[in-house]
Amino acid sequence: MITLHINSQPIKVEAGTTILEAAKKLHYRIPTLCYKEGLSIYGGCRLCVVEVKGRSNLPIACAEEVQEGMEVFTHSDLVLETRRNIFQLLIANHPFDCQLNCLTCLKSSSCELRKLAEEIGVGQLKYEALHKPWTMDTSSRSVVIETSKCISCGRCVRTCNEIQHGGILTMSERGLATKVDTFMAKGLGNVDCTNCGQCILACPTGAIHEVYHVNQVIQAINDPDTHVVIQTAPAVRVAIGEEFGAPLGMNLEKKIVTALRKMGADKVFDTNFTADLTIIEEGTEFINRINHQGVLPIITSCSPGWIKFAEHNYPDLLPNISTCKSPQQMFGTLAKTYYAEKEKLSPDKIVSVSIMPCTAKKYELARDELKDDVDYVLTTRELAKLIRAYGLEFMNLPDGEYDQPFGISTGAAAIFGVSGGVMEAALRTGYELISGKELEELEFVDIRGLKGIKEAVVDIDGEKIRVAVANGLENAVQMLKHKEKYHFIEIMTCPGGCIGGGGQPISDVDNILEERMTGIYATDQKREIRKSHKNPAIIKLYEEFLGEPNGEKAHRLLHTHYMKR
Ligand code: SF4
Ligand code: SF4
Ligand code: SF4
Ligand code: FES
């Protein structure tokens, strides 16, 4: 252990601890910009400088390890003055002309630069802002890059490389002209980007954001000739409250329903319904593959970021991936077929909107083989913008109930929002369908939690089913090196699964994923029915419309295919 003093207070920490980490233990927050927990150290912005007694320079706290007897000052006059100067230079590299100021930046509410200006005590700009060429990469269906707002912190690049095995982004140019870019400046839409949006979460400014669909949705709602149906995904409901000061992880699905209805949506449905449907279709597919020596391991298909990643990087694995559409797309199909028939509506008049934790879903809806199922995707962040745009006092809204026929769902569907949830839901159903016995213990604890790779062996009627779960694409790559060990694999693109999706609120709470996860599992616990095959509305859907699971009609409407890219 190392003993040192920070701001004259003694502390003992493990060797190898950085000054930043040690100060945090004493509840001192040293401002950072290029540093992000979980990523490698870049040491580029120098905002985290501290004073160390006996040193002539000011070391950076994010990279400097503690030494025995060190005396550190995190907020001395010299440190504060230096930080203010560094910040002034940084900000001068960021456009503040009237077209691009904070008033018009749609990420301004979560911008770290704004928060840092206040924290560091920068009230007035010292240097004239540098006017960089204003470029905007709009080639992607999911993610936009506005290079002029880039402060070259490199967090997006490291996130893409280290968490998502991407290598999609790079820093181009030199000196003050340095900016984020794609390989050969091809544009995000023309490279192997999975559209996961993790770079958006990593970016401290408004330089990377989603392709906004808010205005199109408002137009559709206001158009008297359209019938707007909106679905809401499992992970959205435990995160939206962060935008409105609710307790972390609180499930606010009933307030979302009321908000959307007050805006004028014709019907508000639950994606959880088609999550249950996915389990029936995917579970049946798995059982068929087991019984008829089909391709194993079967790999889940609900995460569109993973699908695109596999199409680029694992073309040989495409036959392993379940042919089920994602719950979003199954919903879209049913809205324009089953629901349209039931309500005697022309499918052309239906505008299908999904509220997702996900930016990759914006890409998914436009895939050629899925076109027209879903018209617009709003992220959780965009939902918050929409709620504000309509002037709704979200936390004071009364509770509302989802509309039928897509409003009933189970606890198994609720857990789709976390890593391991799809697998657990599939096992709850698979166990009963294969063994014919009732499953008493519904929690598969080995595949719960935020670990990057989880595995379990499940005994189903004497048959040992080996399953694996990975979240984050770097973890998926590592797990797939041993894929032949398993019968069934779940892969979620985003860390923690959809609770950590690229469309979720940008949070500075350290354990935000745990909080959202707790909210998801609490929802499951409270549901009366917790197995997808027991959902009465799903049973009715097969009786009235689809026929048999994996039957001809179900296959035509609810399954898809993939392509090598
Ligand atoms: S969306 Fe995902 S894959 Fe694409 S650049 Fe961002 S982090 Fe990388
Ligand atoms: S785009 Fe954002 S995260 Fe990436 S380098 Fe620029 S400011 Fe940093
Ligand atoms: S894990 Fe969820 S949020 Fe992330 S890409 Fe997949 S579906 Fe979207
Ligand atoms: S946060 Fe330490 S150098 Fe950027």
PDB file of N, CA and C and ligand atoms in Angstrom, residues 20 30-36 41-49 60-63 153 155 158, ligand 4:
ATOM      1  N   LEU A  20      -5.976  10.646  -9.724  1.00  0.00           N
ATOM      2  CA  LEU A  20      -7.412  10.877  -9.945  1.00  0.00           C
ATOM      3  C   LEU A  20      -8.245   9.904  -9.103  1.00  0.00           C
ATOM      4  N   ILE A  30     -11.665  15.782  -9.532  1.00  0.00           N
ATOM      5  CA  ILE A  30     -10.729  16.541 -10.377  1.00  0.00           C
ATOM      6  C   ILE A  30     -11.355  16.597 -11.771  1.00  0.00           C
ATOM      7  N   PRO A  31     -11.502  17.790 -12.356  1.00  0.00           N
ATOM      8  CA  PRO A  31     -12.146  17.849 -13.670  1.00  0.00           C
ATOM      9  C   PRO A  31     -11.361  17.076 -14.732  1.00  0.00           C
ATOM     10  N   THR A  32     -12.071  16.364 -15.571  1.00  0.00           N
ATOM     11  CA  THR A  32     -11.454  15.581 -16.651  1.00  0.00           C
ATOM     12  C   THR A  32     -12.218  15.828 -17.935  1.00  0.00           C
ATOM     13  N   LEU A  33     -11.579  15.549 -19.030  1.00  0.00           N
ATOM     14  CA  LEU A  33     -12.290  15.651 -20.309  1.00  0.00           C
ATOM     15  C   LEU A  33     -11.956  14.456 -21.203  1.00  0.00           C
ATOM     16  N   CYS A  34     -10.676  14.213 -21.422  1.00  0.00           N
ATOM     17  CA  CYS A  34     -10.345  13.093 -22.312  1.00  0.00           C
ATOM     18  C   CYS A  34     -10.368  11.761 -21.570  1.00  0.00           C
ATOM     19  N   TYR A  35     -10.349  11.814 -20.246  1.00  0.00           N
ATOM     20  CA  TYR A  35     -10.397  10.581 -19.452  1.00  0.00           C
ATOM     21  C   TYR A  35     -11.821  10.052 -19.424  1.00  0.00           C
ATOM     22  N   LYS A  36     -11.981   8.724 -19.528  1.00  0.00           N
ATOM     23  CA  LYS A  36     -13.288   8.101 -19.303  1.00  0.00           C
ATOM     24  C   LYS A  36     -13.043   6.741 -18.687  1.00  0.00           C
ATOM     25  N   ILE A  41      -5.912   5.330 -21.034  1.00  0.00           N
ATOM     26  CA  ILE A  41      -5.597   6.731 -20.736  1.00  0.00           C
ATOM     27  C   ILE A  41      -5.012   7.391 -21.980  1.00  0.00           C
ATOM     28  N   TYR A  42      -5.498   8.576 -22.288  1.00  0.00           N
ATOM     29  CA  TYR A  42      -5.038   9.299 -23.473  1.00  0.00           C
ATOM     30  C   TYR A  42      -4.127  10.457 -23.067  1.00  0.00           C
ATOM     31  N   GLY A  43      -4.523  11.155 -21.995  1.00  0.00           N
ATOM     32  CA  GLY A  43      -3.683  12.246 -21.476  1.00  0.00           C
ATOM     33  C   GLY A  43      -3.543  13.410 -22.421  1.00  0.00           C
ATOM     34  N   GLY A  44      -4.586  13.708 -23.186  1.00  0.00           N
ATOM     35  CA  GLY A  44      -4.487  14.746 -24.211  1.00  0.00           C
ATOM     36  C   GLY A  44      -4.958  16.118 -23.781  1.00  0.00           C
ATOM     37  N   CYS A  45      -5.973  16.193 -22.932  1.00  0.00           N
ATOM     38  CA  CYS A  45      -6.583  17.506 -22.675  1.00  0.00           C
ATOM     39  C   CYS A  45      -5.854  18.294 -21.586  1.00  0.00           C
ATOM     40  N   ARG A  46      -5.223  17.628 -20.642  1.00  0.00           N
ATOM     41  CA  ARG A  46      -4.444  18.200 -19.538  1.00  0.00           C
ATOM     42  C   ARG A  46      -5.292  19.001 -18.546  1.00  0.00           C
ATOM     43  N   LEU A  47      -6.593  18.821 -18.611  1.00  0.00           N
ATOM     44  CA  LEU A  47      -7.465  19.568 -17.709  1.00  0.00           C
ATOM     45  C   LEU A  47      -7.361  19.075 -16.262  1.00  0.00           C
ATOM     46  N   CYS A  48      -6.848  17.857 -16.105  1.00  0.00           N
ATOM     47  CA  CYS A  48      -6.828  17.243 -14.777  1.00  0.00           C
ATOM     48  C   CYS A  48      -5.506  17.506 -14.050  1.00  0.00           C
ATOM     49  N   VAL A  49      -4.796  18.579 -14.440  1.00  0.00           N
ATOM     50  CA  VAL A  49      -3.495  18.854 -13.793  1.00  0.00           C
ATOM     51  C   VAL A  49      -3.663  19.041 -12.284  1.00  0.00           C
ATOM     52  N   ILE A  60      -0.538  15.241 -14.786  1.00  0.00           N
ATOM     53  CA  ILE A  60      -1.976  15.011 -15.033  1.00  0.00           C
ATOM     54  C   ILE A  60      -2.441  13.852 -14.162  1.00  0.00           C
ATOM     55  N   ALA A  61      -3.537  14.105 -13.435  1.00  0.00           N
ATOM     56  CA  ALA A  61      -3.998  13.167 -12.416  1.00  0.00           C
ATOM     57  C   ALA A  61      -4.533  11.863 -13.006  1.00  0.00           C
ATOM     58  N   CYS A  62      -5.008  11.902 -14.247  1.00  0.00           N
ATOM     59  CA  CYS A  62      -5.599  10.683 -14.814  1.00  0.00           C
ATOM     60  C   CYS A  62      -4.526   9.658 -15.171  1.00  0.00           C
ATOM     61  N   ALA A  63      -3.277  10.132 -15.358  1.00  0.00           N
ATOM     62  CA  ALA A  63      -2.226   9.204 -15.786  1.00  0.00           C
ATOM     63  C   ALA A  63      -1.152   8.983 -14.726  1.00  0.00           C
ATOM     64  N   CYS A 153     -10.820  14.972 -28.024  1.00  0.00           N
ATOM     65  CA  CYS A 153     -10.518  14.236 -26.788  1.00  0.00           C
ATOM     66  C   CYS A 153     -10.263  12.753 -27.051  1.00  0.00           C
ATOM     67  N   ARG A 155     -12.264  10.268 -27.049  1.00  0.00           N
ATOM     68  CA  ARG A 155     -13.063   9.281 -26.299  1.00  0.00           C
ATOM     69  C   ARG A 155     -13.883   8.383 -27.229  1.00  0.00           C
ATOM     70  N   ARG A 158     -11.531   5.729 -28.811  1.00  0.00           N
ATOM     71  CA  ARG A 158     -11.162   4.645 -27.889  1.00  0.00           C
ATOM     72  C   ARG A 158     -12.365   3.762 -27.565  1.00  0.00           C
TER      73      ARG A 158
HETATM   74  S1  FES B   4      -8.490  14.080 -18.341  1.00  0.00           S
HETATM   75 FE1  FES B   4      -6.424  13.860 -17.780  1.00  0.00          FE
HETATM   76  S2  FES B   4      -5.354  14.591 -19.489  1.00  0.00           S
HETATM   77 FE2  FES B   4      -7.449  14.707 -20.123  1.00  0.00          FE
END
